[in-house]
Coordinates of N, CA and C in Angstrom, one line a residue:
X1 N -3.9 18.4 -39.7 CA -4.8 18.3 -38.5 C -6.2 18.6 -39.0
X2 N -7.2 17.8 -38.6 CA -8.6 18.1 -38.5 C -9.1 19.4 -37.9
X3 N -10.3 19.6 -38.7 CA -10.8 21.3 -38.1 C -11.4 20.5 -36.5
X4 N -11.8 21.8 -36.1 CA -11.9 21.4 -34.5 C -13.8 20.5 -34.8
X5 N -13.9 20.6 -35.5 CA -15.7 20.0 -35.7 C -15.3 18.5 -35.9
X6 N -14.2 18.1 -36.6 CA -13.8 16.9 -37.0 C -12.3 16.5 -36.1
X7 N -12.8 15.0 -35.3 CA -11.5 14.3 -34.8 C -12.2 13.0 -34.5
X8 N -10.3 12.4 -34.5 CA -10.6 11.1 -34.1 C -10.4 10.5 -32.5
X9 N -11.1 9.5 -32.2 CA -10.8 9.5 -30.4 C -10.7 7.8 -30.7
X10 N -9.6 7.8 -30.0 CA -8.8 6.2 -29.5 C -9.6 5.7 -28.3
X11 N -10.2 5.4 -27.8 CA -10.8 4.6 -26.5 C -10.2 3.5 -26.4
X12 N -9.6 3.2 -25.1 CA -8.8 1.8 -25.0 C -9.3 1.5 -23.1
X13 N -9.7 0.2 -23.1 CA -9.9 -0.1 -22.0 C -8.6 -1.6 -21.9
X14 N -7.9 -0.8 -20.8 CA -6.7 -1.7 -20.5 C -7.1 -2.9 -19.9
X15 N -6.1 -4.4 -20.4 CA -6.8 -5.8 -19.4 C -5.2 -6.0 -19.8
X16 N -4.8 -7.4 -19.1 CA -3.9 -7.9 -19.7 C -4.1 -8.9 -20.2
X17 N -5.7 -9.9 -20.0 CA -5.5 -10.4 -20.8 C -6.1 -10.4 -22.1
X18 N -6.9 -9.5 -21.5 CA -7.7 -8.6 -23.6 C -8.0 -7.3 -23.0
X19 N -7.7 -6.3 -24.0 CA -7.8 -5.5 -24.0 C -8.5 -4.7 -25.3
X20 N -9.9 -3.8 -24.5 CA -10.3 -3.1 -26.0 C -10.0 -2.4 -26.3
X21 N -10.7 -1.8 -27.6 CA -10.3 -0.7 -28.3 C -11.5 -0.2 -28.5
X22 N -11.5 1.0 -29.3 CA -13.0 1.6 -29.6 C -12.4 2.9 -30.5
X23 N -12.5 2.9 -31.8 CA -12.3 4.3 -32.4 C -14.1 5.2 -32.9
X24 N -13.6 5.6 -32.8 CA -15.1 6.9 -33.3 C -14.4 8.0 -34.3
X25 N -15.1 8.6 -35.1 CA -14.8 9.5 -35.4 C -15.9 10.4 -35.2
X26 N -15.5 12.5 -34.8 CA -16.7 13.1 -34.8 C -16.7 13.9 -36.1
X27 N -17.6 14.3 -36.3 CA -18.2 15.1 -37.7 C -19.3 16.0 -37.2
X28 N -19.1 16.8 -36.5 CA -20.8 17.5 -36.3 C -21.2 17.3 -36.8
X29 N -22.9 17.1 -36.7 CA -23.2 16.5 -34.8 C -23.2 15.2 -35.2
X30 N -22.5 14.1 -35.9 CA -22.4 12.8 -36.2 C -21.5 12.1 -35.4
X31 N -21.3 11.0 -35.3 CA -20.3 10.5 -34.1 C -20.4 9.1 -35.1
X32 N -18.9 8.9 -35.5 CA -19.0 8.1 -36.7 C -18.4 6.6 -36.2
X33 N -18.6 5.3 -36.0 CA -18.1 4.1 -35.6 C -16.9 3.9 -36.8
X34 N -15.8 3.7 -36.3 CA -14.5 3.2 -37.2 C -14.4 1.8 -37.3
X35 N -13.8 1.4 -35.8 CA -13.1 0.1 -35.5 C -13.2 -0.1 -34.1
X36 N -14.0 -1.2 -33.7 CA -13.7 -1.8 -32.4 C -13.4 -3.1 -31.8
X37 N -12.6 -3.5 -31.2 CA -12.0 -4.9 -31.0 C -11.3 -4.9 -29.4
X38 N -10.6 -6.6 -30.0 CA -10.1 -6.7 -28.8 C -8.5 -7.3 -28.7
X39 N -7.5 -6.8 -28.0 CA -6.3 -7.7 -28.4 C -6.3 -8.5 -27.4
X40 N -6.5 -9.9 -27.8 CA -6.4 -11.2 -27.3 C -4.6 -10.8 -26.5
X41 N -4.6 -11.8 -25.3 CA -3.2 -11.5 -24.6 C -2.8 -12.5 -24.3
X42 N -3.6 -13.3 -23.2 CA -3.7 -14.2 -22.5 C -2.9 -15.5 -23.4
X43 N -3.3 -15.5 -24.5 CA -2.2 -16.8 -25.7 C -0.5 -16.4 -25.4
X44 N 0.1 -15.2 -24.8 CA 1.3 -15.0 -24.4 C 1.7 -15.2 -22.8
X45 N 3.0 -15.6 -23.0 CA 3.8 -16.3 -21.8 C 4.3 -15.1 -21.2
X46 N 4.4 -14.8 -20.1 CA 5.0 -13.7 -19.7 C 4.4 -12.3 -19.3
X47 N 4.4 -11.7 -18.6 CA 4.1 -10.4 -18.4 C 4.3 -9.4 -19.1
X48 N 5.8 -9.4 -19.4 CA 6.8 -8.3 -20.5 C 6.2 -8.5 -21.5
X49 N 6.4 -10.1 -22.0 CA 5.6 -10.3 -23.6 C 4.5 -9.1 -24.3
X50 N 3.4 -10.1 -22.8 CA 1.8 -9.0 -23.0 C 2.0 -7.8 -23.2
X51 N 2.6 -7.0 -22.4 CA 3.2 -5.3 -22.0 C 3.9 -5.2 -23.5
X52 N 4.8 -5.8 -24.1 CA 5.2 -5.4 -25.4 C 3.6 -5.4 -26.3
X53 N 3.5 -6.5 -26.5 CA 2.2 -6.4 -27.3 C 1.1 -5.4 -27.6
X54 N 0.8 -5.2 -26.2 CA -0.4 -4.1 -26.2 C 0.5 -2.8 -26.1
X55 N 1.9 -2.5 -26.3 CA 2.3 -1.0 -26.6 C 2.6 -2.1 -28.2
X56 N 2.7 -2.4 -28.8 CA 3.2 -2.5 -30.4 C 1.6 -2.6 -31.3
X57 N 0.7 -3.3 -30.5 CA -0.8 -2.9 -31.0 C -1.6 -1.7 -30.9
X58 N -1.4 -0.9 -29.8 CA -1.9 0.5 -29.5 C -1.3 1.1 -30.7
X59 N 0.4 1.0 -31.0 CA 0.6 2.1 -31.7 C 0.1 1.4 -33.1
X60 N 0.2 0.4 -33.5 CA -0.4 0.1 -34.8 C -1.8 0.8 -34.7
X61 N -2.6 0.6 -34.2 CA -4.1 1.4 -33.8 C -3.3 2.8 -34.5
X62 N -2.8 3.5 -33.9 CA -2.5 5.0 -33.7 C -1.9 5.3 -34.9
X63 N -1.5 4.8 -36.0 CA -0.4 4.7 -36.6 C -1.4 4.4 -38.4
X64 N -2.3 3.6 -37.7 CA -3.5 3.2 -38.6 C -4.4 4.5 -39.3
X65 N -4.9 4.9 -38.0 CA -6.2 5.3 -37.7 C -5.9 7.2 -37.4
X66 N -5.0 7.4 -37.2 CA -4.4 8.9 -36.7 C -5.3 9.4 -35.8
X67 N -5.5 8.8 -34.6 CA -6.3 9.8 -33.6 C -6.1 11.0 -33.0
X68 N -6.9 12.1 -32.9 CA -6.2 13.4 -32.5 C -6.0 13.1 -30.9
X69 N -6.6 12.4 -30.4 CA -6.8 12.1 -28.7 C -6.7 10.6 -28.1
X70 N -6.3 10.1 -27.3 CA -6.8 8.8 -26.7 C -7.4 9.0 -25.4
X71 N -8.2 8.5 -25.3 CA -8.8 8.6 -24.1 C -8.6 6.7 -22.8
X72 N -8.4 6.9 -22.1 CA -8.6 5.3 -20.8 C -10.0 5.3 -20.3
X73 N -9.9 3.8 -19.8 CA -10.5 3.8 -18.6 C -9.3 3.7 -17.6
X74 N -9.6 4.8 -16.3 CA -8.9 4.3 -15.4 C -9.0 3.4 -14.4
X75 N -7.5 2.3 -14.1 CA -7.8 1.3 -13.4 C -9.0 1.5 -11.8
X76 N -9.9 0.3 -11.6 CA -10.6 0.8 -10.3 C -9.7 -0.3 -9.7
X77 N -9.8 0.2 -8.2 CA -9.3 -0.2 -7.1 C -9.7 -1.1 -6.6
X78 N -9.4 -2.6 -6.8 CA -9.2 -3.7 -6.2 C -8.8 -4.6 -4.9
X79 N -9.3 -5.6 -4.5 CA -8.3 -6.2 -3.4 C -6.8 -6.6 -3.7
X80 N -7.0 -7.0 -4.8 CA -5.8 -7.7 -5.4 C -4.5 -6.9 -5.4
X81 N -3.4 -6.8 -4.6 CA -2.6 -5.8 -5.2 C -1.6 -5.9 -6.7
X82 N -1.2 -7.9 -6.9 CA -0.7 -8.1 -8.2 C -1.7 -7.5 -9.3
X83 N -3.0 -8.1 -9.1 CA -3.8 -7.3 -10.0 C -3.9 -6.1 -10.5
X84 N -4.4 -5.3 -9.7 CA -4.3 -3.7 -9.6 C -2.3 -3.2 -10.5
X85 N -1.2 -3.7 -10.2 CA -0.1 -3.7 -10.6 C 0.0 -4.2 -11.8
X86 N 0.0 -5.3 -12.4 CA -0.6 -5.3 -13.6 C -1.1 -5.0 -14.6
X87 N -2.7 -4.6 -14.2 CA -3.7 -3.7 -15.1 C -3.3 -2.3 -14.9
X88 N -2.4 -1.7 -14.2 CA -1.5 -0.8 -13.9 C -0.3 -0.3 -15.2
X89 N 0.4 -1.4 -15.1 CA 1.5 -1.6 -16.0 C 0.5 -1.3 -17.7
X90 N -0.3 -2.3 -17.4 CA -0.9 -2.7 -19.0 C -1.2 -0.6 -19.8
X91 N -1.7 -0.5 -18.2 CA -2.5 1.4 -19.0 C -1.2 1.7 -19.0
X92 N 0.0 2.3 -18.1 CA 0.9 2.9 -18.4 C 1.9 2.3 -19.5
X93 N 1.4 1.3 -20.2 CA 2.2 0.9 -21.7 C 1.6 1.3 -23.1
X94 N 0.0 1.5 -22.9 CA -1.0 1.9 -23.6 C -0.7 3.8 -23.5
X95 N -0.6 4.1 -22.4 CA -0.5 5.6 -22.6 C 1.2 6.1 -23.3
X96 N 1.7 5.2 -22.8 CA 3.2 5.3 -23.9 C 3.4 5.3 -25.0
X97 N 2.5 4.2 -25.4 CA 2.1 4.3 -27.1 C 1.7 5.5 -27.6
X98 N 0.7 6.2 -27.0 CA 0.1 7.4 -27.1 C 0.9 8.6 -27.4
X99 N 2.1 8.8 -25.8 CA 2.6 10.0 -25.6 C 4.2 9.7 -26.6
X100 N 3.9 8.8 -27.0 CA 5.3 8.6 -28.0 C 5.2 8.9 -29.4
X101 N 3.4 9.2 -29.7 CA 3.5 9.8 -31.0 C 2.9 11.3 -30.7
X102 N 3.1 11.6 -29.4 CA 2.9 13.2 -28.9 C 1.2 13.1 -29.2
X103 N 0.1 12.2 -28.7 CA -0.9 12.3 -28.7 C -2.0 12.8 -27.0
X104 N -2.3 13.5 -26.6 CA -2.7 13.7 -25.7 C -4.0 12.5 -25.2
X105 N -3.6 12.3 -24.0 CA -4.2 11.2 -23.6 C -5.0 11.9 -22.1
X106 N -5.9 10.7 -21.8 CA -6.9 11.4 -20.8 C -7.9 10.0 -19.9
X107 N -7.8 10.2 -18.8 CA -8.3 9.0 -17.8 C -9.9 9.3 -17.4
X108 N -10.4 8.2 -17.6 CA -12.2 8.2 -17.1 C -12.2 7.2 -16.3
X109 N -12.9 7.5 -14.7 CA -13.1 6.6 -13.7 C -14.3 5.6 -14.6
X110 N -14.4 4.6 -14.4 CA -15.6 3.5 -15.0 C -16.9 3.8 -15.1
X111 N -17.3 4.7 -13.4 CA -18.0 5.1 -13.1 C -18.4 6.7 -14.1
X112 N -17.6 7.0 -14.6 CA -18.1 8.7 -15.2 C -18.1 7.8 -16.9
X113 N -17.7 6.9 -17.2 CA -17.7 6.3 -18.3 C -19.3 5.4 -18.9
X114 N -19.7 4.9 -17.5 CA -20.9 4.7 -17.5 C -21.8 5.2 -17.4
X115 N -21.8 6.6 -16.5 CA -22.9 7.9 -16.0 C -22.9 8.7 -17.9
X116 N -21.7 8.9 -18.3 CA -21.7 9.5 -19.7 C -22.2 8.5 -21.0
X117 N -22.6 7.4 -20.7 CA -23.1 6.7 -21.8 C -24.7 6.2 -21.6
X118 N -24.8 5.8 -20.1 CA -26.2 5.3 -20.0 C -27.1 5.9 -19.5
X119 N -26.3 7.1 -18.6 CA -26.9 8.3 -17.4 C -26.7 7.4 -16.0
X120 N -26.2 6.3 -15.9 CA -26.0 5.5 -14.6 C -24.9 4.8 -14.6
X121 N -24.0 5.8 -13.2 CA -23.0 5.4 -12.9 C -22.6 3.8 -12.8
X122 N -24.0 3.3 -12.3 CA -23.5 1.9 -11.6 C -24.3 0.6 -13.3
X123 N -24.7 0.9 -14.1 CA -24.8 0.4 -15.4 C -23.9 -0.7 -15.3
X124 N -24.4 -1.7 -15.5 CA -23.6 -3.3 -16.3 C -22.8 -3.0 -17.2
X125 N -21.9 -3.7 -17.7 CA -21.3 -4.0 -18.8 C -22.1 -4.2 -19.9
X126 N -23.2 -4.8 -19.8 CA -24.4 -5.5 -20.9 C -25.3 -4.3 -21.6
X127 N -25.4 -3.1 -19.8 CA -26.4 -2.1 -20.4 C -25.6 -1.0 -21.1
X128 N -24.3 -0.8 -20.8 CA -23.4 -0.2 -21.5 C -23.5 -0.4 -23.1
X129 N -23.5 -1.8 -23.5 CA -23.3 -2.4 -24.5 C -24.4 -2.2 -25.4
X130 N -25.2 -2.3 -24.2 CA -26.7 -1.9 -25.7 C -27.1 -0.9 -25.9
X131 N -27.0 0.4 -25.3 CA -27.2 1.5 -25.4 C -25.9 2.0 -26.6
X132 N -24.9 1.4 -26.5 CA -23.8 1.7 -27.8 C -24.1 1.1 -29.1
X133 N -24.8 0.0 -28.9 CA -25.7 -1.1 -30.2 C -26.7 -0.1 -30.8
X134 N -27.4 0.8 -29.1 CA -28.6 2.0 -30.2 C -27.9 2.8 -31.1
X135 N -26.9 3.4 -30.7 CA -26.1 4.7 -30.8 C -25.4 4.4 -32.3
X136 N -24.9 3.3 -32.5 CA -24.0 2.9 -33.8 C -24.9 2.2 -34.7
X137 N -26.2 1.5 -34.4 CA -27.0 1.1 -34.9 C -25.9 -0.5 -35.3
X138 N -26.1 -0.9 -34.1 CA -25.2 -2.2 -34.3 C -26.2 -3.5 -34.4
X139 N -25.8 -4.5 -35.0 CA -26.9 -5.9 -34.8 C -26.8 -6.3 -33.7
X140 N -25.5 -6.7 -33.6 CA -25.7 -7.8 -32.3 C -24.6 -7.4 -31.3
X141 N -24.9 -7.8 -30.3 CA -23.7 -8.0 -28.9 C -22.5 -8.8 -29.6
X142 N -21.2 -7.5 -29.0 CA -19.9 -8.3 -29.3 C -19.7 -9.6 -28.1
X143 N -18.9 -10.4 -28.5 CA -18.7 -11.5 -27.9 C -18.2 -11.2 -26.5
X144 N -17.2 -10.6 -26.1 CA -15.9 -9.6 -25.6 C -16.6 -8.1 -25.3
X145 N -17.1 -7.8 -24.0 CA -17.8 -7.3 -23.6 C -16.6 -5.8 -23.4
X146 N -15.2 -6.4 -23.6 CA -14.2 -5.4 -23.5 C -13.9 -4.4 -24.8
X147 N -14.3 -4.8 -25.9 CA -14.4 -3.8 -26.7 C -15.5 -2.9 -26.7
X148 N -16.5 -2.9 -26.2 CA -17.9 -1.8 -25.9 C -17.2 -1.1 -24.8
X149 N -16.7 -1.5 -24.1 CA -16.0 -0.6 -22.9 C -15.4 0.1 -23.3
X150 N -14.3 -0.5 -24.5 CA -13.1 0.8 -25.0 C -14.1 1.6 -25.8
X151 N -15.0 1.5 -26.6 CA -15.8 2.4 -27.3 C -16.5 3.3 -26.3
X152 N -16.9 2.8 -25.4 CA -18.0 3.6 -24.3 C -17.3 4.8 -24.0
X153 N -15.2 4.2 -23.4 CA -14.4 5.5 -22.7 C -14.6 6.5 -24.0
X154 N -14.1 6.1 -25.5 CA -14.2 7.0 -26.5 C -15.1 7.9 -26.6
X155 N -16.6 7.7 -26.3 CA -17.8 8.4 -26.5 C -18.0 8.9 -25.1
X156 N -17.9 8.8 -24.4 CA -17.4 9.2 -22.7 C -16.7 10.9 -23.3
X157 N -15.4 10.3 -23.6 CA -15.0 11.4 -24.1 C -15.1 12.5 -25.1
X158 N -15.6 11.9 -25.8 CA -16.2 13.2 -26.4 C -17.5 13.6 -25.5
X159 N -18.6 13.1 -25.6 CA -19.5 13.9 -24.2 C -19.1 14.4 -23.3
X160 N -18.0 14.6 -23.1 CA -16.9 15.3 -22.1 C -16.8 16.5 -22.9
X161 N -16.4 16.6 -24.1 CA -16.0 18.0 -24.8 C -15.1 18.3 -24.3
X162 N -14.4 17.6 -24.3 CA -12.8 17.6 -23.8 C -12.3 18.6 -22.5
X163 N -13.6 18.1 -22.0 CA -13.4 18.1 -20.1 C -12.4 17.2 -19.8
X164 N -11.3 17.5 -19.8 CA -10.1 16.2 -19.3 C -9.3 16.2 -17.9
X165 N -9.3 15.3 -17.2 CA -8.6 15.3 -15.9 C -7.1 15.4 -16.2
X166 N -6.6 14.8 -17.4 CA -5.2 14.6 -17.7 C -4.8 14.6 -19.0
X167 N -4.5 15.6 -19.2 CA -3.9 15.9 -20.7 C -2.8 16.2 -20.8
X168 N -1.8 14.8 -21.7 CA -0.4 15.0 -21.8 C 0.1 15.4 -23.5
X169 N 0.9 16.1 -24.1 CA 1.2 16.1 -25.1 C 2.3 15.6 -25.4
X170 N 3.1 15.1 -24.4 CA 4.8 14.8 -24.3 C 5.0 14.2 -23.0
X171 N 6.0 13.4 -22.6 CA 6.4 12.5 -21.5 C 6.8 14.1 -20.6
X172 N 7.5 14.9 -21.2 CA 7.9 16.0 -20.2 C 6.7 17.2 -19.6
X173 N 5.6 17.4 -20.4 CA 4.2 17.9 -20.1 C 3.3 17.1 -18.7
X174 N 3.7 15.8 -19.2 CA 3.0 14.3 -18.1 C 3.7 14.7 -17.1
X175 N 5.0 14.7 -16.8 CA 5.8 14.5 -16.2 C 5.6 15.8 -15.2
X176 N 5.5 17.2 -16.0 CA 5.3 18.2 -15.1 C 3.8 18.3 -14.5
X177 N 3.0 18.1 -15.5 CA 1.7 18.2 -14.8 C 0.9 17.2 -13.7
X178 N 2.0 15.9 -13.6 CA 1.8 15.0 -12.7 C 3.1 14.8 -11.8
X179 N 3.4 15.2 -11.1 CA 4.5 15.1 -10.3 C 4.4 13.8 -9.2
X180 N 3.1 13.4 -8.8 CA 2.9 12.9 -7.6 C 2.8 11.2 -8.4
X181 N 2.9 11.0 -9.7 CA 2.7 9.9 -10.2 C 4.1 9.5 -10.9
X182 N 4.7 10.2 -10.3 CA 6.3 10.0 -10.8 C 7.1 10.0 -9.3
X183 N 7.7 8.2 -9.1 CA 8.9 8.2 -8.1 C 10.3 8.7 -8.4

């Protein structure tokens, strides 16, 4: 285990049909860029398929990279209800991957993801993106505006200082500490 000055944070912003990623590492007071991308989905048939995929890619992520934490974005609330079900399914297969290598996982509304990166809740996608371009000293805008997102939740979270709404270490910790999200 890393000393408490040093960790790694998984940021994943759930889609089904790409979904980011964003790893950081911290080093006081350094905030170090790893790896950020996107898993392409939409090239698969099927719902299950995608859902296998982004839990066999998260854990490759996890498995790679050894994060002490993951952090989400949590899904926002839609008209759509297939949709919302869905990008539903997609985070609860991403936080599986997580809670299956006993890594503590943690949800940021879009809105506290944005207010913690740009100082403004209601921030674009775009302004999100370039304020993380200052931060990493990046050249250019990623193509896939969904990988800046999964990095943003990552740096979200650590500026949080592990202020967390939801911290699981095990499916039976999840399970007790959230009762009302379990039928």
């Amino acid at each position: 285990m890393k000393t408490t000055q040093e960790k790694i944070i998984l940021g994943l912003d759930p889609g089904t049909n790409v979904m980011g990623y964003g790893l950081i590492e911290v080093r006081k007071p350094k905030i170090i860029l790893l790896q950020f991308g996107v898993i392409h989905l939409s090239k698969y048939e099927g719902h299950e398929l995608k859902l296998k995929k982004i839990f066999d890619r998260v854990l490759s992520l996890i498995d790679e990279y050894h994060p002490d934490e993951v952090a989400l974005e949590a899904p926002f609330f839609g008209k759509n209800v297939q949709s919302m079900l869905k990008l539903g399914r997609a985070q609860g297969v991403a936080m599986s991957a997580a809670l299956s290598r006993d890594i503590p996982i943690v949800e940021y509304a879009p809105k506290k993801v944005k207010q913690s990166v740009t100082g403004n809740g209601n921030a674009s996608k775009e302004q999100v993106a370039k304020m993380l371009m200052t931060l990493f000293s990046l050249k250019e805008l990623p193509k896939l505006l969904d990988a800046t997102d999964a990095l943003a939740v990552a740096v979200c979270h650590h500026f949080q200082k592990g202020d967390q709404t939801t911290k699981a270490k095990s499916w039976d910790s999840f399970i007790r500490d959230n009762p009302g999200r379990i039928k």
